[in-house]
Amino acid sequence: MRLRRRTLAGLAGVAAFHRPALAQAPGLRDLARIRGMTFGTAVRSEIMERDPALVALTAREAAIVVGEWEGKWDVLQPERGRFDFEPLRAVIRHAQAANQRIRGHTLLWHVAMPPWLAPALAEGPAQARAVLETHITTVLAETRAAIRDWDVVNEVIAVPPGSDNPDPTDGDLRPTPWLQALGPGYIETALRIARQADPTLRLTLNEFDLYADTRGANTKRQRLLRVVRGLLDRNCPLDAIGIQGHLQMRDPFRPEIFTAFVRSLHELGLAVLITEMDVREPDQLAPTLEARDAAVAEYATRFLQAAIDGGARTFLTWGLTDRDSWLVTDPGVARRDGQTHRGHPYDAELRPKALRAALARLFS
Ligand code: 9MR
């Protein structure tokens, strides 16, 4: 009975998705591939399990996916020494069924830490290193066949003073339990452990707030370049920089600044990926949905074109639709005026918006 209901829901969902215009048009994954680019999205396994329409949409549009929560510490190692790979395996299953590549996110972050972790890190540097090594080697042994690119470290660059994010500091590295436990060498330690555990894995450092023409973003770009140059000078393995791309339309954007930044990363011999793009609309909204969607598409297009001009070739959005996004559920970023941000290529009913058309144009 349960199976039958799911099947019917699935057919309805697939039918709704296969509207004639879109059904005939090539998916973003195919358009991007023709240009030598890769388009993809974050997915959430629990939604994929219950929403065949989203599964079909994701299969059609994305060449690469990343689990939005399934690869984080609190999920993978909820208790010390007990690993749970089931949610991540669900991401992998869906991706493999759709012939998609998979990114891993993330082997080290100061958020989504299980409750036991901070006390364990505080046991001293030797214990902290052992905990990190056990996690990375166990996870990479499990995902080796399926995931060839991991965000080894996430959001390690310090947030400049004056920013609206917590913990502003003058150092280059963000103060976290990892920094506290292991000192400034912890990024290098994590990267070296990952390289040793899986020598051909692409090792990525993933970071946010790097795009805008603001004092904060400018400081952060400089900090990131300093940290990355330091790692490379010490022959630390590092292959790619992930620029998250959580765009905020209230922030001024100058393409030439961002293009130059992406170029300078390429000049260091690193790949550059846009890993988590979505768009927050400004406080003052345009009067119609159409005008709002056009403005979102225009802002994102300027960002993406600047990334392309700097040599970036891989682009992931943080979800395909407005429906289940953290832009709706996270109280820190959700709108307070009763509206929801329309910052994804598809709306909450899985209808394509101007941003989807803009992506297709960028990839054509
Ligand atoms: O979108 C993610 C949200 O569903 C999770 O609750 C949260 C904590 O795990 O992480 C969000 O994703 C973040 C990503 O992992 C790193 N960059 C910022 C993203 C948005 O907060």
mmCIF file of C-alpha atoms and ligand atoms in Angstrom:
data_model
loop_
_atom_site.group_PDB
_atom_site.id
_atom_site.type_symbol
_atom_site.label_atom_id
_atom_site.label_comp_id
_atom_site.label_asym_id
_atom_site.label_seq_id
_atom_site.Cartn_x
_atom_site.Cartn_y
_atom_site.Cartn_z
ATOM 1 C CA MET A 1 0.000 0.000 0.000
ATOM 2 C CA ARG A 2 2.764 2.361 0.984
ATOM 3 C CA LEU A 3 4.705 1.528 -2.140
ATOM 4 C CA ARG A 4 1.657 2.125 -4.311
ATOM 5 C CA ARG A 5 1.028 5.582 -2.833
ATOM 6 C CA ARG A 6 4.637 6.519 -3.402
ATOM 7 C CA THR A 7 4.479 5.318 -6.988
ATOM 8 C CA LEU A 8 1.375 7.381 -7.705
ATOM 9 C CA ALA A 9 2.875 10.429 -6.054
ATOM 10 C CA GLY A 10 5.983 9.815 -8.097
ATOM 11 C CA LEU A 11 4.076 9.721 -11.375
ATOM 12 C CA ALA A 12 2.213 12.893 -10.509
ATOM 13 C CA GLY A 13 5.469 14.604 -9.579
ATOM 14 C CA VAL A 14 7.245 13.510 -12.715
ATOM 15 C CA ALA A 15 4.285 14.577 -14.851
ATOM 16 C CA ALA A 16 4.243 18.002 -13.218
ATOM 17 C CA PHE A 17 7.934 18.359 -13.884
ATOM 18 C CA HIS A 18 7.757 17.289 -17.508
ATOM 19 C CA ARG A 19 5.988 20.343 -18.764
ATOM 20 C CA PRO A 20 6.430 20.376 -22.529
ATOM 21 C CA ALA A 21 8.780 23.384 -22.748
ATOM 22 C CA LEU A 22 11.272 22.132 -20.192
ATOM 23 C CA ALA A 23 10.968 18.473 -21.080
ATOM 24 C CA GLN A 24 12.272 19.229 -24.556
ATOM 25 C CA ALA A 25 14.979 21.662 -23.529
ATOM 26 C CA PRO A 26 18.374 20.281 -22.502
ATOM 27 C CA GLY A 27 19.157 20.204 -18.784
ATOM 28 C CA LEU A 28 21.673 22.580 -17.252
ATOM 29 C CA ARG A 29 24.102 19.677 -16.823
ATOM 30 C CA ASP A 30 24.126 19.067 -20.587
ATOM 31 C CA LEU A 31 24.363 22.734 -21.504
ATOM 32 C CA ALA A 32 27.257 23.249 -19.113
ATOM 33 C CA ARG A 33 29.058 20.137 -20.275
ATOM 34 C CA ILE A 34 29.092 21.309 -23.886
ATOM 35 C CA ARG A 35 30.956 24.411 -22.708
ATOM 36 C CA GLY A 36 33.406 22.355 -20.647
ATOM 37 C CA MET A 37 31.699 23.402 -17.426
ATOM 38 C CA THR A 38 29.981 21.515 -14.628
ATOM 39 C CA PHE A 39 26.709 22.466 -12.997
ATOM 40 C CA GLY A 40 25.319 20.888 -9.855
ATOM 41 C CA THR A 41 23.517 21.383 -6.589
ATOM 42 C CA ALA A 42 23.332 20.507 -2.921
ATOM 43 C CA VAL A 43 20.796 17.803 -2.123
ATOM 44 C CA ARG A 44 19.143 16.564 1.061
ATOM 45 C CA SER A 45 18.711 12.827 1.223
ATOM 46 C CA GLU A 46 15.559 12.907 3.364
ATOM 47 C CA ILE A 47 13.794 15.029 0.761
ATOM 48 C CA MET A 48 15.049 12.923 -2.135
ATOM 49 C CA GLU A 49 13.586 9.858 -0.388
ATOM 50 C CA ARG A 50 10.077 11.335 -0.409
ATOM 51 C CA ASP A 51 9.973 13.610 -3.439
ATOM 52 C CA PRO A 52 10.288 11.907 -6.829
ATOM 53 C CA ALA A 53 9.682 15.177 -8.661
ATOM 54 C CA LEU A 54 12.761 16.682 -7.030
ATOM 55 C CA VAL A 55 14.712 13.504 -7.778
ATOM 56 C CA ALA A 56 13.761 13.830 -11.459
ATOM 57 C CA LEU A 57 14.580 17.534 -11.520
ATOM 58 C CA THR A 58 17.949 16.976 -9.873
ATOM 59 C CA ALA A 59 18.787 14.095 -12.214
ATOM 60 C CA ARG A 60 18.017 16.294 -15.182
ATOM 61 C CA GLU A 61 19.791 19.474 -14.099
ATOM 62 C CA ALA A 62 22.800 18.443 -12.019
ATOM 63 C CA ALA A 63 26.013 16.722 -13.095
ATOM 64 C CA ILE A 64 27.397 16.918 -9.576
ATOM 65 C CA VAL A 65 25.763 16.906 -6.139
ATOM 66 C CA VAL A 66 26.818 17.467 -2.541
ATOM 67 C CA GLY A 67 24.960 16.373 0.590
ATOM 68 C CA GLU A 68 23.783 19.441 2.481
ATOM 69 C CA TRP A 69 24.210 17.780 5.903
ATOM 70 C CA GLU A 70 25.082 14.112 5.380
ATOM 71 C CA GLY A 71 28.866 14.511 5.334
ATOM 72 C CA LYS A 72 29.192 16.560 8.514
ATOM 73 C CA TRP A 73 30.696 15.369 11.770
ATOM 74 C CA ASP A 74 27.489 15.318 13.813
ATOM 75 C CA VAL A 75 25.971 12.908 11.288
ATOM 76 C CA LEU A 76 29.007 10.787 10.474
ATOM 77 C CA GLN A 77 30.303 10.345 14.023
ATOM 78 C CA PRO A 78 27.435 11.109 16.420
ATOM 79 C CA GLU A 79 29.278 9.353 19.242
ATOM 80 C CA ARG A 80 32.994 8.995 19.655
ATOM 81 C CA GLY A 81 34.110 6.009 17.578
ATOM 82 C CA ARG A 82 30.610 5.210 16.249
ATOM 83 C CA PHE A 83 30.211 6.107 12.591
ATOM 84 C CA ASP A 84 26.914 6.321 10.714
ATOM 85 C CA PHE A 85 27.216 6.441 6.939
ATOM 86 C CA GLU A 86 23.578 5.744 6.096
ATOM 87 C CA PRO A 87 22.517 9.321 5.191
ATOM 88 C CA LEU A 88 25.637 9.842 3.092
ATOM 89 C CA ARG A 89 25.075 6.490 1.396
ATOM 90 C CA ALA A 90 21.577 7.672 0.456
ATOM 91 C CA VAL A 91 23.106 10.734 -1.240
ATOM 92 C CA ILE A 92 25.536 8.455 -3.054
ATOM 93 C CA ARG A 93 22.762 6.068 -4.144
ATOM 94 C CA HIS A 94 20.677 8.840 -5.683
ATOM 95 C CA ALA A 95 23.707 10.358 -7.353
ATOM 96 C CA GLN A 96 24.871 7.095 -8.831
ATOM 97 C CA ALA A 97 21.371 6.341 -10.140
ATOM 98 C CA ALA A 98 21.512 9.686 -11.962
ATOM 99 C CA ASN A 99 25.100 9.233 -13.119
ATOM 100 C CA GLN A 100 26.252 12.250 -11.106
ATOM 101 C CA ARG A 101 29.548 13.049 -9.481
ATOM 102 C CA ILE A 102 29.577 13.726 -5.746
ATOM 103 C CA ARG A 103 31.391 16.281 -3.613
ATOM 104 C CA GLY A 104 31.987 15.624 0.072
ATOM 105 C CA HIS A 105 31.232 18.325 2.650
ATOM 106 C CA THR A 106 32.998 18.576 5.093
ATOM 107 C CA LEU A 107 35.839 16.884 7.030
ATOM 108 C CA LEU A 108 36.521 19.772 9.396
ATOM 109 C CA TRP A 109 34.148 22.559 10.466
ATOM 110 C CA HIS A 110 33.422 24.368 13.714
ATOM 111 C CA VAL A 111 29.649 23.977 13.147
ATOM 112 C CA ALA A 112 27.671 20.703 13.139
ATOM 113 C CA MET A 113 30.048 19.252 15.700
ATOM 114 C CA PRO A 114 28.605 16.389 17.768
ATOM 115 C CA PRO A 115 28.399 17.261 21.493
ATOM 116 C CA TRP A 116 31.314 14.978 22.432
ATOM 117 C CA LEU A 117 33.756 16.601 20.028
ATOM 118 C CA ALA A 118 34.688 19.919 21.677
ATOM 119 C CA PRO A 119 35.479 18.220 25.025
ATOM 120 C CA ALA A 120 37.518 15.571 23.165
ATOM 121 C CA LEU A 121 39.520 18.266 21.371
ATOM 122 C CA ALA A 122 40.180 19.917 24.719
ATOM 123 C CA GLU A 123 41.914 16.750 25.980
ATOM 124 C CA GLY A 124 45.149 18.066 24.457
ATOM 125 C CA PRO A 125 46.866 18.339 21.068
ATOM 126 C CA ALA A 126 47.818 14.654 20.781
ATOM 127 C CA GLN A 127 44.264 13.508 21.488
ATOM 128 C CA ALA A 128 42.810 16.170 19.223
ATOM 129 C CA ARG A 129 45.054 15.091 16.364
ATOM 130 C CA ALA A 130 44.151 11.449 16.904
ATOM 131 C CA VAL A 131 40.434 12.279 16.843
ATOM 132 C CA LEU A 132 40.857 14.235 13.588
ATOM 133 C CA GLU A 133 42.941 11.498 11.995
ATOM 134 C CA THR A 134 40.505 8.741 12.940
ATOM 135 C CA HIS A 135 37.606 10.712 11.507
ATOM 136 C CA ILE A 136 39.254 11.635 8.223
ATOM 137 C CA THR A 137 40.766 8.220 7.533
ATOM 138 C CA THR A 138 37.560 6.357 8.441
ATOM 139 C CA VAL A 139 35.373 8.618 6.324
ATOM 140 C CA LEU A 140 37.707 8.603 3.323
ATOM 141 C CA ALA A 141 38.031 4.818 3.464
ATOM 142 C CA GLU A 142 34.238 4.617 3.248
ATOM 143 C CA THR A 143 33.749 7.171 0.471
ATOM 144 C CA ARG A 144 36.864 6.520 -1.600
ATOM 145 C CA ALA A 145 35.067 4.855 -4.497
ATOM 146 C CA ALA A 146 32.233 7.369 -4.716
ATOM 147 C CA ILE A 147 33.551 10.791 -3.687
ATOM 148 C CA ARG A 148 36.639 12.225 -5.334
ATOM 149 C CA ASP A 149 36.433 15.789 -4.026
ATOM 150 C CA TRP A 150 36.017 16.709 -0.347
ATOM 151 C CA ASP A 151 35.847 20.041 1.390
ATOM 152 C CA VAL A 152 38.614 19.063 3.759
ATOM 153 C CA VAL A 153 38.340 22.293 5.721
ATOM 154 C CA ASN A 154 35.357 24.629 5.813
ATOM 155 C CA GLU A 155 35.131 28.284 6.884
ATOM 156 C CA VAL A 156 38.525 28.545 8.536
ATOM 157 C CA ILE A 157 39.298 32.145 7.573
ATOM 158 C CA ALA A 158 38.624 34.735 10.263
ATOM 159 C CA VAL A 159 35.631 36.998 9.885
ATOM 160 C CA PRO A 160 36.838 40.623 9.938
ATOM 161 C CA PRO A 161 35.757 43.071 12.640
ATOM 162 C CA GLY A 162 32.706 45.081 11.685
ATOM 163 C CA SER A 163 31.145 42.139 9.918
ATOM 164 C CA ASP A 164 27.683 40.970 11.000
ATOM 165 C CA ASN A 165 29.038 37.519 11.669
ATOM 166 C CA PRO A 166 30.089 36.432 15.160
ATOM 167 C CA ASP A 167 33.656 36.113 16.437
ATOM 168 C CA PRO A 168 35.359 38.900 14.498
ATOM 169 C CA THR A 169 39.108 38.851 14.946
ATOM 170 C CA ASP A 170 42.261 40.415 13.599
ATOM 171 C CA GLY A 171 44.043 37.098 12.964
ATOM 172 C CA ASP A 172 43.855 35.290 9.641
ATOM 173 C CA LEU A 173 42.310 32.154 11.137
ATOM 174 C CA ARG A 174 38.897 31.961 12.691
ATOM 175 C CA PRO A 175 38.956 31.184 16.410
ATOM 176 C CA THR A 176 37.395 27.726 16.717
ATOM 177 C CA PRO A 177 37.840 24.663 18.919
ATOM 178 C CA TRP A 178 40.114 23.280 16.167
ATOM 179 C CA LEU A 179 42.426 26.292 16.250
ATOM 180 C CA GLN A 180 42.381 26.256 20.007
ATOM 181 C CA ALA A 181 43.198 22.562 20.251
ATOM 182 C CA LEU A 182 45.768 22.205 17.477
ATOM 183 C CA GLY A 183 47.142 25.687 16.850
ATOM 184 C CA PRO A 184 47.429 27.361 13.437
ATOM 185 C CA GLY A 185 48.925 24.230 11.848
ATOM 186 C CA TYR A 186 45.608 22.403 12.030
ATOM 187 C CA ILE A 187 44.600 23.122 8.428
ATOM 188 C CA GLU A 188 47.869 21.687 7.165
ATOM 189 C CA THR A 189 47.446 18.696 9.481
ATOM 190 C CA ALA A 190 43.964 17.959 8.099
ATOM 191 C CA LEU A 191 45.097 18.323 4.486
ATOM 192 C CA ARG A 192 48.112 16.070 5.002
ATOM 193 C CA ILE A 193 46.014 13.394 6.715
ATOM 194 C CA ALA A 194 43.542 13.505 3.821
ATOM 195 C CA ARG A 195 46.279 13.289 1.183
ATOM 196 C CA GLN A 196 47.827 10.324 2.912
ATOM 197 C CA ALA A 197 44.491 8.554 3.361
ATOM 198 C CA ASP A 198 43.430 9.006 -0.267
ATOM 199 C CA PRO A 199 46.316 10.216 -2.433
ATOM 200 C CA THR A 200 44.287 11.090 -5.562
ATOM 201 C CA LEU A 201 41.403 12.802 -3.797
ATOM 202 C CA ARG A 202 40.893 16.457 -4.701
ATOM 203 C CA LEU A 203 41.451 18.441 -1.514
ATOM 204 C CA THR A 204 39.364 21.584 -1.275
ATOM 205 C CA LEU A 205 39.329 24.487 1.151
ATOM 206 C CA ASN A 206 35.798 25.921 1.199
ATOM 207 C CA GLU A 207 35.033 29.463 2.344
ATOM 208 C CA PHE A 208 32.244 32.075 2.423
ATOM 209 C CA ASP A 209 32.003 35.860 2.132
ATOM 210 C CA LEU A 210 34.612 36.261 -0.585
ATOM 211 C CA TYR A 211 32.745 37.946 -3.416
ATOM 212 C CA ALA A 212 31.426 41.370 -2.486
ATOM 213 C CA ASP A 213 32.935 44.804 -2.895
ATOM 214 C CA THR A 214 32.874 45.434 0.858
ATOM 215 C CA ARG A 215 35.630 46.054 3.391
ATOM 216 C CA GLY A 216 34.819 42.768 5.110
ATOM 217 C CA ALA A 217 35.015 40.653 1.954
ATOM 218 C CA ASN A 218 38.146 42.447 0.820
ATOM 219 C CA THR A 219 39.875 41.694 4.126
ATOM 220 C CA LYS A 220 38.737 38.099 3.896
ATOM 221 C CA ARG A 221 40.061 37.677 0.351
ATOM 222 C CA GLN A 222 43.445 38.949 1.491
ATOM 223 C CA ARG A 223 43.421 36.668 4.514
ATOM 224 C CA LEU A 224 42.527 33.659 2.414
ATOM 225 C CA LEU A 225 45.278 34.398 -0.100
ATOM 226 C CA ARG A 226 47.790 34.763 2.746
ATOM 227 C CA VAL A 227 46.741 31.480 4.339
ATOM 228 C CA VAL A 228 46.724 29.615 1.030
ATOM 229 C CA ARG A 229 50.117 30.990 -0.049
ATOM 230 C CA GLY A 230 51.510 29.920 3.314
ATOM 231 C CA LEU A 231 50.184 26.390 2.847
ATOM 232 C CA LEU A 232 51.597 26.115 -0.666
ATOM 233 C CA ASP A 233 54.956 27.552 0.445
ATOM 234 C CA ARG A 234 55.188 24.707 2.932
ATOM 235 C CA ASN A 235 54.333 22.199 0.177
ATOM 236 C CA CYS A 236 51.073 21.383 1.889
ATOM 237 C CA PRO A 237 48.752 19.417 -0.394
ATOM 238 C CA LEU A 238 45.813 21.542 -1.571
ATOM 239 C CA ASP A 239 44.052 21.322 -4.926
ATOM 240 C CA ALA A 240 41.074 23.631 -4.963
ATOM 241 C CA ILE A 241 39.322 26.555 -3.368
ATOM 242 C CA GLY A 242 35.556 26.403 -2.964
ATOM 243 C CA ILE A 243 33.949 29.838 -3.024
ATOM 244 C CA GLN A 244 30.567 29.305 -1.430
ATOM 245 C CA GLY A 245 28.652 32.150 -3.061
ATOM 246 C CA HIS A 246 25.859 32.818 -0.592
ATOM 247 C CA LEU A 247 25.084 36.095 -2.316
ATOM 248 C CA GLN A 248 23.363 39.032 -0.640
ATOM 249 C CA MET A 249 21.910 41.550 -3.050
ATOM 250 C CA ARG A 250 22.351 44.369 -0.546
ATOM 251 C CA ASP A 251 26.114 43.993 -1.011
ATOM 252 C CA PRO A 252 27.802 45.971 -3.765
ATOM 253 C CA PHE A 253 29.522 43.781 -6.333
ATOM 254 C CA ARG A 254 32.305 44.793 -8.702
ATOM 255 C CA PRO A 255 33.024 42.032 -11.229
ATOM 256 C CA GLU A 256 36.607 43.116 -11.867
ATOM 257 C CA ILE A 257 37.534 42.695 -8.192
ATOM 258 C CA PHE A 258 36.074 39.216 -7.970
ATOM 259 C CA THR A 259 37.480 38.122 -11.330
ATOM 260 C CA ALA A 260 40.958 39.236 -10.237
ATOM 261 C CA PHE A 261 40.599 37.231 -7.012
ATOM 262 C CA VAL A 262 39.564 34.059 -8.850
ATOM 263 C CA ARG A 263 42.465 34.579 -11.279
ATOM 264 C CA SER A 264 44.953 34.976 -8.460
ATOM 265 C CA LEU A 265 43.837 31.620 -7.043
ATOM 266 C CA HIS A 266 44.266 30.012 -10.455
ATOM 267 C CA GLU A 267 47.704 31.552 -10.737
ATOM 268 C CA LEU A 268 48.630 29.684 -7.565
ATOM 269 C CA GLY A 269 47.824 26.477 -9.456
ATOM 270 C CA LEU A 270 44.507 25.837 -7.693
ATOM 271 C CA ALA A 271 41.144 24.951 -9.157
ATOM 272 C CA VAL A 272 38.301 27.283 -8.160
ATOM 273 C CA LEU A 273 34.738 26.075 -7.694
ATOM 274 C CA ILE A 274 31.599 27.972 -6.833
ATOM 275 C CA THR A 275 30.218 25.538 -4.288
ATOM 276 C CA GLU A 276 27.074 26.877 -2.572
ATOM 277 C CA MET A 277 25.434 29.624 -4.586
ATOM 278 C CA ASP A 278 22.111 31.077 -3.509
ATOM 279 C CA VAL A 279 20.804 34.617 -3.341
ATOM 280 C CA ARG A 280 19.330 36.655 -0.506
ATOM 281 C CA GLU A 281 17.117 39.482 -1.700
ATOM 282 C CA PRO A 282 17.426 43.000 -0.291
ATOM 283 C CA ASP A 283 15.097 44.375 2.409
ATOM 284 C CA GLN A 284 13.287 46.484 -0.154
ATOM 285 C CA LEU A 285 11.678 44.122 -2.653
ATOM 286 C CA ALA A 286 10.540 44.928 -6.175
ATOM 287 C CA PRO A 287 6.733 45.085 -6.420
ATOM 288 C CA THR A 288 6.145 41.917 -8.497
ATOM 289 C CA LEU A 289 7.507 38.389 -8.340
ATOM 290 C CA GLU A 290 8.601 38.750 -11.922
ATOM 291 C CA ALA A 291 10.674 41.841 -11.147
ATOM 292 C CA ARG A 292 12.140 40.185 -8.026
ATOM 293 C CA ASP A 293 13.141 37.093 -9.989
ATOM 294 C CA ALA A 294 14.680 39.205 -12.731
ATOM 295 C CA ALA A 295 16.740 41.133 -10.165
ATOM 296 C CA VAL A 296 17.950 37.901 -8.508
ATOM 297 C CA ALA A 297 18.934 36.504 -11.904
ATOM 298 C CA GLU A 298 20.768 39.676 -12.832
ATOM 299 C CA TYR A 299 22.770 39.809 -9.594
ATOM 300 C CA ALA A 300 23.689 36.117 -9.847
ATOM 301 C CA THR A 301 24.611 36.475 -13.516
ATOM 302 C CA ARG A 302 27.100 39.251 -12.759
ATOM 303 C CA PHE A 303 28.673 37.069 -10.062
ATOM 304 C CA LEU A 304 28.803 33.934 -12.204
ATOM 305 C CA GLN A 305 30.096 35.751 -15.285
ATOM 306 C CA ALA A 306 32.855 37.279 -13.176
ATOM 307 C CA ALA A 307 33.733 33.792 -11.877
ATOM 308 C CA ILE A 308 33.784 32.423 -15.443
ATOM 309 C CA ASP A 309 35.981 35.329 -16.544
ATOM 310 C CA GLY A 310 38.376 34.405 -13.744
ATOM 311 C CA GLY A 311 38.495 30.816 -15.026
ATOM 312 C CA ALA A 312 35.989 29.006 -12.788
ATOM 313 C CA ARG A 313 34.274 26.085 -14.493
ATOM 314 C CA THR A 314 32.274 24.325 -11.756
ATOM 315 C CA PHE A 315 29.144 25.822 -10.234
ATOM 316 C CA LEU A 316 26.848 24.370 -7.599
ATOM 317 C CA THR A 317 23.778 26.021 -6.148
ATOM 318 C CA TRP A 318 22.863 25.366 -2.507
ATOM 319 C CA GLY A 319 19.666 23.570 -3.517
ATOM 320 C CA LEU A 320 17.655 23.859 -6.727
ATOM 321 C CA THR A 321 14.439 25.256 -5.264
ATOM 322 C CA ASP A 322 13.301 27.950 -2.846
ATOM 323 C CA ARG A 323 11.222 25.389 -0.985
ATOM 324 C CA ASP A 324 13.556 23.641 1.451
ATOM 325 C CA SER A 325 16.403 26.111 1.597
ATOM 326 C CA TRP A 326 18.172 27.341 4.715
ATOM 327 C CA LEU A 327 17.175 30.788 3.386
ATOM 328 C CA VAL A 328 13.675 29.824 4.532
ATOM 329 C CA THR A 329 14.380 27.718 7.613
ATOM 330 C CA ASP A 330 17.353 29.464 9.247
ATOM 331 C CA PRO A 331 16.038 32.252 11.484
ATOM 332 C CA GLY A 332 19.296 34.168 11.004
ATOM 333 C CA VAL A 333 18.756 34.568 7.278
ATOM 334 C CA ALA A 334 15.008 34.078 6.703
ATOM 335 C CA ARG A 335 13.080 37.220 5.818
ATOM 336 C CA ARG A 336 11.135 38.936 8.566
ATOM 337 C CA ASP A 337 8.483 40.485 6.310
ATOM 338 C CA GLY A 338 6.525 37.294 5.655
ATOM 339 C CA GLN A 339 8.160 36.836 2.246
ATOM 340 C CA THR A 340 10.636 34.117 1.353
ATOM 341 C CA HIS A 341 13.868 34.678 -0.533
ATOM 342 C CA ARG A 342 13.569 33.631 -4.177
ATOM 343 C CA GLY A 343 17.241 32.852 -4.467
ATOM 344 C CA HIS A 344 17.263 29.535 -6.338
ATOM 345 C CA PRO A 345 16.732 28.511 -9.968
ATOM 346 C CA TYR A 346 13.303 26.983 -9.192
ATOM 347 C CA ASP A 347 10.475 28.224 -7.002
ATOM 348 C CA ALA A 348 8.793 26.314 -4.184
ATOM 349 C CA GLU A 349 6.498 24.551 -6.678
ATOM 350 C CA LEU A 350 9.489 23.463 -8.737
ATOM 351 C CA ARG A 351 8.741 25.942 -11.499
ATOM 352 C CA PRO A 352 11.775 27.412 -13.288
ATOM 353 C CA LYS A 353 12.459 31.095 -12.701
ATOM 354 C CA ALA A 354 14.570 33.757 -14.355
ATOM 355 C CA LEU A 355 17.654 32.421 -12.568
ATOM 356 C CA ARG A 356 17.256 29.059 -14.305
ATOM 357 C CA ALA A 357 17.050 30.839 -17.657
ATOM 358 C CA ALA A 358 20.088 32.945 -16.743
ATOM 359 C CA LEU A 359 22.108 29.819 -15.917
ATOM 360 C CA ALA A 360 21.092 28.271 -19.235
ATOM 361 C CA ARG A 361 22.249 31.430 -21.023
ATOM 362 C CA LEU A 362 25.562 31.470 -19.171
ATOM 363 C CA PHE A 363 26.187 27.873 -20.184
ATOM 364 C CA SER A 364 25.105 28.314 -23.838
HETATM 365 O O1 9MR B 1 22.132 24.498 4.595
HETATM 366 C C1 9MR B 1 22.704 23.815 5.704
HETATM 367 C C2 9MR B 1 21.693 23.664 6.806
HETATM 368 O O2 9MR B 1 20.605 22.862 6.353
HETATM 369 C C3 9MR B 1 22.358 23.047 8.019
HETATM 370 O O3 9MR B 1 21.439 23.046 9.078
HETATM 371 C C4 9MR B 1 23.589 23.861 8.430
HETATM 372 C C5 9MR B 1 24.309 23.214 9.599
HETATM 373 O O4 9MR B 1 24.779 21.934 9.266
HETATM 374 O O5 9MR B 1 24.473 23.974 7.353
HETATM 375 C C6 9MR B 1 23.904 24.590 6.216
HETATM 376 O O6 9MR B 1 24.854 24.613 5.176
HETATM 377 C C7 9MR B 1 25.965 25.469 5.359
HETATM 378 C C8 9MR B 1 27.160 24.772 4.772
HETATM 379 O O7 9MR B 1 27.334 23.507 5.374
HETATM 380 C C9 9MR B 1 28.414 25.615 4.917
HETATM 381 N N1 9MR B 1 28.205 26.925 4.366
HETATM 382 C C10 9MR B 1 27.023 27.641 4.809
HETATM 383 C C11 9MR B 1 25.798 26.793 4.619
HETATM 384 C C12 9MR B 1 24.540 27.553 5.051
HETATM 385 O O8 9MR B 1 24.577 27.788 6.426
#
